[in-house]
mmCIF file with all atom_site columns, C-alpha atoms in Angstrom:
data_model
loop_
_atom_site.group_PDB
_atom_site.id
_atom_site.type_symbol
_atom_site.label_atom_id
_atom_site.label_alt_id
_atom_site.label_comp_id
_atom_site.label_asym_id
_atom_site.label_entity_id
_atom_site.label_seq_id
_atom_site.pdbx_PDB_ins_code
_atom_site.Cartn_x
_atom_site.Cartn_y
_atom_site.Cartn_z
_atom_site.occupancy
_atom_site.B_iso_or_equiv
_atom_site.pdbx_formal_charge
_atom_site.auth_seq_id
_atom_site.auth_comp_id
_atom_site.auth_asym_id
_atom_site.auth_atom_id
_atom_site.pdbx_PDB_model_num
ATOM 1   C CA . UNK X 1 1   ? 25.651  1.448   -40.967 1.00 60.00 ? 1   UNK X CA 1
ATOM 2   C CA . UNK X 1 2   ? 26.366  5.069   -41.366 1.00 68.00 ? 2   UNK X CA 1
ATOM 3   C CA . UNK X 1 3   ? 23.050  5.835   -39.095 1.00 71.00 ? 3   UNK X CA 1
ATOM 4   C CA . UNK X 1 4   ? 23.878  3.621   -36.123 1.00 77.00 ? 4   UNK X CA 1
ATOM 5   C CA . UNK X 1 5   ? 26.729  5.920   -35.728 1.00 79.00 ? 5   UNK X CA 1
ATOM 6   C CA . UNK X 1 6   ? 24.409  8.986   -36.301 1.00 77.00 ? 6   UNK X CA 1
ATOM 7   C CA . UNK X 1 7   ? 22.836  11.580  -33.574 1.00 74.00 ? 7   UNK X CA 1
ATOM 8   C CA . UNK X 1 8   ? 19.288  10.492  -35.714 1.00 74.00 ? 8   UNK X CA 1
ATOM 9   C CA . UNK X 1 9   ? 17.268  8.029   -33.692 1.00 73.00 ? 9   UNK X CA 1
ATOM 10  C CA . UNK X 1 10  ? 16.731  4.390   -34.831 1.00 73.00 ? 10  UNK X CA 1
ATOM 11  C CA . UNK X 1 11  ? 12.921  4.423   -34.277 1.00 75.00 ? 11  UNK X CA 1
ATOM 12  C CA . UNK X 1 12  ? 10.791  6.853   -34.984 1.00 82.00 ? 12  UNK X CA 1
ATOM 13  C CA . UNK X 1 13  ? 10.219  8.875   -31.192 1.00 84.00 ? 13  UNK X CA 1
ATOM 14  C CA . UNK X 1 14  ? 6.029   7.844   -31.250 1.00 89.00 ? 14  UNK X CA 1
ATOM 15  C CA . UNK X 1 15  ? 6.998   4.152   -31.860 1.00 91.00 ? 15  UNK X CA 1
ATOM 16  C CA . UNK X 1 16  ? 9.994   4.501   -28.833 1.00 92.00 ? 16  UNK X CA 1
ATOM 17  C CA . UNK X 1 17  ? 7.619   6.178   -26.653 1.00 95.00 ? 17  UNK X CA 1
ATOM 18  C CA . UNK X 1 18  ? 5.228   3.575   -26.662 1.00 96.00 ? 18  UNK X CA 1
ATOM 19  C CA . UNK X 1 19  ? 7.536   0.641   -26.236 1.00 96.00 ? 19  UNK X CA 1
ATOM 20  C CA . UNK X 1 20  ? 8.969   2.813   -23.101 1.00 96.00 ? 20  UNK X CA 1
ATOM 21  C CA . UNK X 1 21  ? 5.259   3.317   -21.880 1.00 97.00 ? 21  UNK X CA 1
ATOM 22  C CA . UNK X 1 22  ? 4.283   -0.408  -22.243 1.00 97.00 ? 22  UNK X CA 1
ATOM 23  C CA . UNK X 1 23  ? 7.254   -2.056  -20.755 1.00 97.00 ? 23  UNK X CA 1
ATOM 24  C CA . UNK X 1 24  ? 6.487   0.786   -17.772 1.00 98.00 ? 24  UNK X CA 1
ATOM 25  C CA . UNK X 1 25  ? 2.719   -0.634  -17.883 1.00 98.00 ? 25  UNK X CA 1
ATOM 26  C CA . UNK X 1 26  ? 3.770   -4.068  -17.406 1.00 98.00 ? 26  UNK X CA 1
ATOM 27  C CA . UNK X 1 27  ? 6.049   -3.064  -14.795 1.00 96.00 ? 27  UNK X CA 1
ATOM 28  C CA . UNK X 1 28  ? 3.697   -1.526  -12.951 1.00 98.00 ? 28  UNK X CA 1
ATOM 29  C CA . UNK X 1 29  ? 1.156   -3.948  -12.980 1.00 98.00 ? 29  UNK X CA 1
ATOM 30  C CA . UNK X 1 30  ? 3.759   -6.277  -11.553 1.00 97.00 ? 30  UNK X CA 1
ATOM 31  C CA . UNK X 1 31  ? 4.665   -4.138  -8.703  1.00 95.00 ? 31  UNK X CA 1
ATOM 32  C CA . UNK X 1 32  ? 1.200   -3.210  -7.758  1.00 97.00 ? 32  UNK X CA 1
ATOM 33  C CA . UNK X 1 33  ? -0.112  -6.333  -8.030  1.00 97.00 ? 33  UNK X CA 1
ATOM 34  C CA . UNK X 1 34  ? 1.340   -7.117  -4.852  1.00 96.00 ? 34  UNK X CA 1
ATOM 35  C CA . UNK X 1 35  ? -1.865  -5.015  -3.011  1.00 96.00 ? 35  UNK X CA 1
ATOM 36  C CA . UNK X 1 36  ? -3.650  -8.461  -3.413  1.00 96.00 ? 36  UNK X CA 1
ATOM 37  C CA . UNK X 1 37  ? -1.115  -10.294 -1.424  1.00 96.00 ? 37  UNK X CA 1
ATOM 38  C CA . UNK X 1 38  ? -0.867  -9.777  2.347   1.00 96.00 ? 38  UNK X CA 1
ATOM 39  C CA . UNK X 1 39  ? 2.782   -10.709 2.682   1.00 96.00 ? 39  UNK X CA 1
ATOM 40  C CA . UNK X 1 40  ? 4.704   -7.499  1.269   1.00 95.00 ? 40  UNK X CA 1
ATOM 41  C CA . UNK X 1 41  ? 1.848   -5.090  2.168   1.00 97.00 ? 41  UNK X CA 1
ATOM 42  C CA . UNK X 1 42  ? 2.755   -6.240  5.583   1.00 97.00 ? 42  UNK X CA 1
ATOM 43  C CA . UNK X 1 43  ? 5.975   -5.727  5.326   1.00 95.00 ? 43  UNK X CA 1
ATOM 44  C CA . UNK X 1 44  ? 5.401   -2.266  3.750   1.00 94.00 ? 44  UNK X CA 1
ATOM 45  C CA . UNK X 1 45  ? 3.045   -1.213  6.713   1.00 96.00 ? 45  UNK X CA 1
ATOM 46  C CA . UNK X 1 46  ? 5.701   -2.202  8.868   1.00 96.00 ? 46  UNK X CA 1
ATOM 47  C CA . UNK X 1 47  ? 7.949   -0.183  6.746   1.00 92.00 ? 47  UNK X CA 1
ATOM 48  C CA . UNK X 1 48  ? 5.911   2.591   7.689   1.00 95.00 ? 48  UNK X CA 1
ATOM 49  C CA . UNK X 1 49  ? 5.058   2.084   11.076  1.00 96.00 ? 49  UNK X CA 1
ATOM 50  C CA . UNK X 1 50  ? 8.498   1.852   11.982  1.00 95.00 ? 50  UNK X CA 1
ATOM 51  C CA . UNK X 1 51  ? 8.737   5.367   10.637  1.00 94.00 ? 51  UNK X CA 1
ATOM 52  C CA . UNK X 1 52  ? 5.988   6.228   12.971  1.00 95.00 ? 52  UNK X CA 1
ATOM 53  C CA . UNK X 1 53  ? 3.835   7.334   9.525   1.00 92.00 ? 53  UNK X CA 1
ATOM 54  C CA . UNK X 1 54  ? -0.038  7.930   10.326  1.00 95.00 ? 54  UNK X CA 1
ATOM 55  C CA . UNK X 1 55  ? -2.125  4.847   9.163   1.00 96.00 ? 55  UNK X CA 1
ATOM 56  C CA . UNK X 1 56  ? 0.469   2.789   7.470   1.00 96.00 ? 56  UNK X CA 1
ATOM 57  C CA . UNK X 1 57  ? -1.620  -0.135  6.253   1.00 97.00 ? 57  UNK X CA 1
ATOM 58  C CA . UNK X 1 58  ? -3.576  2.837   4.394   1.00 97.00 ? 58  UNK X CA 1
ATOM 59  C CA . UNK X 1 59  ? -0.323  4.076   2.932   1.00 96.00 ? 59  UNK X CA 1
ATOM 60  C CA . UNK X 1 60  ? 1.161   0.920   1.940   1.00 97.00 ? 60  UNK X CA 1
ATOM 61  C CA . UNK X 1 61  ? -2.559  -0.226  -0.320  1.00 97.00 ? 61  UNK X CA 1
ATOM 62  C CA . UNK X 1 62  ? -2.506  3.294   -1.651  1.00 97.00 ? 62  UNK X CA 1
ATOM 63  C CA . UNK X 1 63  ? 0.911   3.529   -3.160  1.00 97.00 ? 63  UNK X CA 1
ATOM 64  C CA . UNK X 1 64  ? 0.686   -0.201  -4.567  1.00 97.00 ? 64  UNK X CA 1
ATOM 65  C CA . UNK X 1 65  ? -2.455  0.532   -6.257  1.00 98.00 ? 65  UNK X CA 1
ATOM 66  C CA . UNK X 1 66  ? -1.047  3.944   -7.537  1.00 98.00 ? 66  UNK X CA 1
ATOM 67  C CA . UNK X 1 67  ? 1.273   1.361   -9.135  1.00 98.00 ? 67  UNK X CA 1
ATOM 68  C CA . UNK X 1 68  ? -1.139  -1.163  -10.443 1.00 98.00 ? 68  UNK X CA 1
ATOM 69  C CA . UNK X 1 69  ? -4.054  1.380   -11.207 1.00 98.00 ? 69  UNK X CA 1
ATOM 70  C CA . UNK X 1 70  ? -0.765  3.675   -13.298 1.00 98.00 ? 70  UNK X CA 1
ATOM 71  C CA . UNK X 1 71  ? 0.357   0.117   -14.739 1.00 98.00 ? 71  UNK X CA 1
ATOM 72  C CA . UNK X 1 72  ? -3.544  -0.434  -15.985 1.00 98.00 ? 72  UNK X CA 1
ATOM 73  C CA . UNK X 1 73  ? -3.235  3.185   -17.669 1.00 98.00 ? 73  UNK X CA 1
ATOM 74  C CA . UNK X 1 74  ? -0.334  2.940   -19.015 1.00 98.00 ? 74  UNK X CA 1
ATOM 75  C CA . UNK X 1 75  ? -0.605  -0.282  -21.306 1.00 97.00 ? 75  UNK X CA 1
ATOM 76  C CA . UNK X 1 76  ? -3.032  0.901   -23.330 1.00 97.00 ? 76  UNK X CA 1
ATOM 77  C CA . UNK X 1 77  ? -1.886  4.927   -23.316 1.00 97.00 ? 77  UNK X CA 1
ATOM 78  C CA . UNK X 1 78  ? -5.009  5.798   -21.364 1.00 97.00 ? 78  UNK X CA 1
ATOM 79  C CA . UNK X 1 79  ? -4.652  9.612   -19.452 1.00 96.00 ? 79  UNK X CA 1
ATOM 80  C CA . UNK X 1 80  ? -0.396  8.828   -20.053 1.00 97.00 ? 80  UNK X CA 1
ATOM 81  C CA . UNK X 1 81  ? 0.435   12.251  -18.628 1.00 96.00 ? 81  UNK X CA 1
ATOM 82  C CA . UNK X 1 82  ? -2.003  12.440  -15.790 1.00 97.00 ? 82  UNK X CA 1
ATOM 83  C CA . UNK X 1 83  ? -1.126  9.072   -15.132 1.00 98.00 ? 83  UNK X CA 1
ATOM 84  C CA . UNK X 1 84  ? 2.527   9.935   -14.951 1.00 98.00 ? 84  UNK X CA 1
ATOM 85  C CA . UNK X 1 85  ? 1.941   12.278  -11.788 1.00 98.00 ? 85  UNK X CA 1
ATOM 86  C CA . UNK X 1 86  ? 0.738   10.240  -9.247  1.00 98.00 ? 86  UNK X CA 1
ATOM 87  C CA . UNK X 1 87  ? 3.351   7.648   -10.507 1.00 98.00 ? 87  UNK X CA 1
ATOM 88  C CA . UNK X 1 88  ? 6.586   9.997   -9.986  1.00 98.00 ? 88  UNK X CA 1
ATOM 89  C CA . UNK X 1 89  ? 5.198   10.975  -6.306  1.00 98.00 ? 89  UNK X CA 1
ATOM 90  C CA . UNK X 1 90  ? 4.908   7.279   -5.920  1.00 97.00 ? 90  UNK X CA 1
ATOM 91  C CA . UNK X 1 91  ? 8.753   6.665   -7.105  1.00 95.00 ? 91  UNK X CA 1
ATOM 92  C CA . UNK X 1 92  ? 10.303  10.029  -4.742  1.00 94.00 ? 92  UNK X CA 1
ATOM 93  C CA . UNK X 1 93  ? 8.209   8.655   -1.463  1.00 93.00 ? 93  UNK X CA 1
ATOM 94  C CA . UNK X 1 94  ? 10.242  5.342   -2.425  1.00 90.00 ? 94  UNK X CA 1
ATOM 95  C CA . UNK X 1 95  ? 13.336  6.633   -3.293  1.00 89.00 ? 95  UNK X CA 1
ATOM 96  C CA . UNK X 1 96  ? 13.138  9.662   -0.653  1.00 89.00 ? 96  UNK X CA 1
ATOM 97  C CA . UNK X 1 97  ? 11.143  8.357   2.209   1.00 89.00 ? 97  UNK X CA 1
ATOM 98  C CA . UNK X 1 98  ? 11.558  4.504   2.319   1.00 85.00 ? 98  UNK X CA 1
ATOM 99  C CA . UNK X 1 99  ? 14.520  4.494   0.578   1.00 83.00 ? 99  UNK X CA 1
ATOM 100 C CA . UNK X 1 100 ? 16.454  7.627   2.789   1.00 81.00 ? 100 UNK X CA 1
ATOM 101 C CA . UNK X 1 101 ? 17.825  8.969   -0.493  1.00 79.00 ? 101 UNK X CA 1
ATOM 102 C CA . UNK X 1 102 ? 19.464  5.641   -1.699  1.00 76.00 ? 102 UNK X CA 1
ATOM 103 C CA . UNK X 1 103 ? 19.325  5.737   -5.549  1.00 77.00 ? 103 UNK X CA 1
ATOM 104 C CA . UNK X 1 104 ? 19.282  2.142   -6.076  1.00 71.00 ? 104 UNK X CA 1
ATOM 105 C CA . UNK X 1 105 ? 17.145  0.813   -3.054  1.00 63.00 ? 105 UNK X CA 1
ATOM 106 C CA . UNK X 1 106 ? 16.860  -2.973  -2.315  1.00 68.00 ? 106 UNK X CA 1
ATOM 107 C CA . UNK X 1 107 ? 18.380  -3.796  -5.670  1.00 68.00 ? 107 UNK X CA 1
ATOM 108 C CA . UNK X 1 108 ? 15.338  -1.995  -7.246  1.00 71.00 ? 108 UNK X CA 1
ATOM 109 C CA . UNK X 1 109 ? 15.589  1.033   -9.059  1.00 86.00 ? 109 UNK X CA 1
ATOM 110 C CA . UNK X 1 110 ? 12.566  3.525   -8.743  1.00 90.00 ? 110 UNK X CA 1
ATOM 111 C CA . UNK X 1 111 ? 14.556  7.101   -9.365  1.00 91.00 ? 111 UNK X CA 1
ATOM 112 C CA . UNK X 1 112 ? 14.692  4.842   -12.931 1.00 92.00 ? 112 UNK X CA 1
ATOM 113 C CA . UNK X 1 113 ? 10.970  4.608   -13.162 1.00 95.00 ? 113 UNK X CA 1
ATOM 114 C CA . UNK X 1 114 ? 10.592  7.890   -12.133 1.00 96.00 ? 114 UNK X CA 1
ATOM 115 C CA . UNK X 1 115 ? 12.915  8.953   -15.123 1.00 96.00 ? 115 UNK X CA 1
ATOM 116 C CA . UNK X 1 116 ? 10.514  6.736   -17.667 1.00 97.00 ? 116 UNK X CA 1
ATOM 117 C CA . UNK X 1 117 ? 7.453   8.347   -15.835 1.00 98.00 ? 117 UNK X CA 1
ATOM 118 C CA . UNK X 1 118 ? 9.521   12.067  -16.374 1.00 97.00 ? 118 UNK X CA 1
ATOM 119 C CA . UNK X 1 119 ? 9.918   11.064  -20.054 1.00 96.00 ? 119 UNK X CA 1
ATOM 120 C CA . UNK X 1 120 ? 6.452   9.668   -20.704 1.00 97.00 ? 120 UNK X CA 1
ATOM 121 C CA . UNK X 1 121 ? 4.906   13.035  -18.897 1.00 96.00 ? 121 UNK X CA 1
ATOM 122 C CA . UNK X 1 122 ? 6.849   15.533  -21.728 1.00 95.00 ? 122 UNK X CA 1
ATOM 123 C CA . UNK X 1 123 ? 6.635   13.065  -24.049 1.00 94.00 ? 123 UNK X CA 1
ATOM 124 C CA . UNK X 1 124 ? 3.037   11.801  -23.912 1.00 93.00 ? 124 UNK X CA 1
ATOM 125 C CA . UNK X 1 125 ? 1.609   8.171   -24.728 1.00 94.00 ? 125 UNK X CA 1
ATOM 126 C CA . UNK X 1 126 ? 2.996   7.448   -28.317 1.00 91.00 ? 126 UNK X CA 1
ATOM 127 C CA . UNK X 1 127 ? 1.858   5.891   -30.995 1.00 91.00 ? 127 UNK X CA 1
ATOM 128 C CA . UNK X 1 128 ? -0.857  2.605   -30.561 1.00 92.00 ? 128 UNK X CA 1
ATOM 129 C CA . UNK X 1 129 ? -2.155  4.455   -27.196 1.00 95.00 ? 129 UNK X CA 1
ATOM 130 C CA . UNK X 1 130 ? -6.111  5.563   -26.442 1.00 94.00 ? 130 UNK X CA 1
ATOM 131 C CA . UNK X 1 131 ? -5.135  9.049   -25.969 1.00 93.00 ? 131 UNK X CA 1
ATOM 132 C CA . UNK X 1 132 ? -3.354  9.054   -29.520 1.00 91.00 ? 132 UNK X CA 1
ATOM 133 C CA . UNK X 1 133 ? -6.676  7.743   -31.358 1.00 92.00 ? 133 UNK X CA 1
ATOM 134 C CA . UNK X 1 134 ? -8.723  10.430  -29.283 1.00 91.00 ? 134 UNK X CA 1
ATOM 135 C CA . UNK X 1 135 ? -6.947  13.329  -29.886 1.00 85.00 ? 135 UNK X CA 1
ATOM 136 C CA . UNK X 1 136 ? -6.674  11.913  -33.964 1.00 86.00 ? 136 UNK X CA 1
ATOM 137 C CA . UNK X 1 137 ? -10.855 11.614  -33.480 1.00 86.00 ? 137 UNK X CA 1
ATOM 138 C CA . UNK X 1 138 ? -10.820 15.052  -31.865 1.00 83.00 ? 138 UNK X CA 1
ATOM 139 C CA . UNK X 1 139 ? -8.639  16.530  -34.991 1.00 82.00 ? 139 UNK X CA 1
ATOM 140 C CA . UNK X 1 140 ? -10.732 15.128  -37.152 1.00 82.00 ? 140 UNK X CA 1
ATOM 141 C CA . UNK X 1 141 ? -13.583 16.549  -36.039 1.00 79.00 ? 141 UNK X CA 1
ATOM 142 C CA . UNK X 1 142 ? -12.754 19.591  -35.653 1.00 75.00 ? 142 UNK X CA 1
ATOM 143 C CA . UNK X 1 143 ? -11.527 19.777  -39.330 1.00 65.00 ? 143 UNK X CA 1
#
């Protein structure tokens, strides 16, 4: 009881990382899966057209498969941190472009993923991730 109410974390910070960078993952591949249907990309290029933005259609596949292709990385812990960038560039054009600075745009929240994608970047991939068995293989070899 006495640690609930403690400044020491419940979970060790690997183990918290990597439940932050999976439920991101899944995220992701939920948002960006969207690329495949016509619908919303249509609705994004019109997005962007409306903002007179060069080659909209272009735009709108790109940043949906920066979210599924980040979403596909970040399940496993593959690349985490160079995943991360293209991610948080993804979340500001969203929160900053689409959104006109509106923190909490069409009851989605993407300065909130970009947060988790902040965190994940400093923080790396966590425990049960590819780049945390590379970088153990790595160590060990160069032991």
């Amino acid at each position: 009881m006495q640690k609930i109410f403690s400044w020491q974390p419940l979970l060790a910070y690997g183990t918290l990382t990597a439940i932050v960078r999976i439920v991101m993952g899944v995220f992701m591949m939920y948002h960006g899966w969207e690329v495949f249907n016509k619908e919303p990309i249509d609705t994004y290029t019109g997005w962007l057209t409306d903002m007179h933005f060069p080659q909209p259609h272009y735009w709108a596949l790109l940043g949906k498969g920066i979210e599924l292709v980040g979403g596909c990385f970040l399940l496993p812990g593959f690349l985490t941190r160079f995943i991360t960038i293209p991610l948080m560039l993804d979340m500001l054009f969203i929160v900053f472009v689409l959104g006109h600075g509106k923190i909490f745009y069409e009851d989605q929240y993407p300065l909130l993923f970009f947060l988790f994608f902040m965190y994940l970047f400093l923080a790396g991939a966590g425990k049960w991730s590819i780049d945390e068995t590379v970088v153990q293989k790595l160590s060990a070899k160069d032991a």
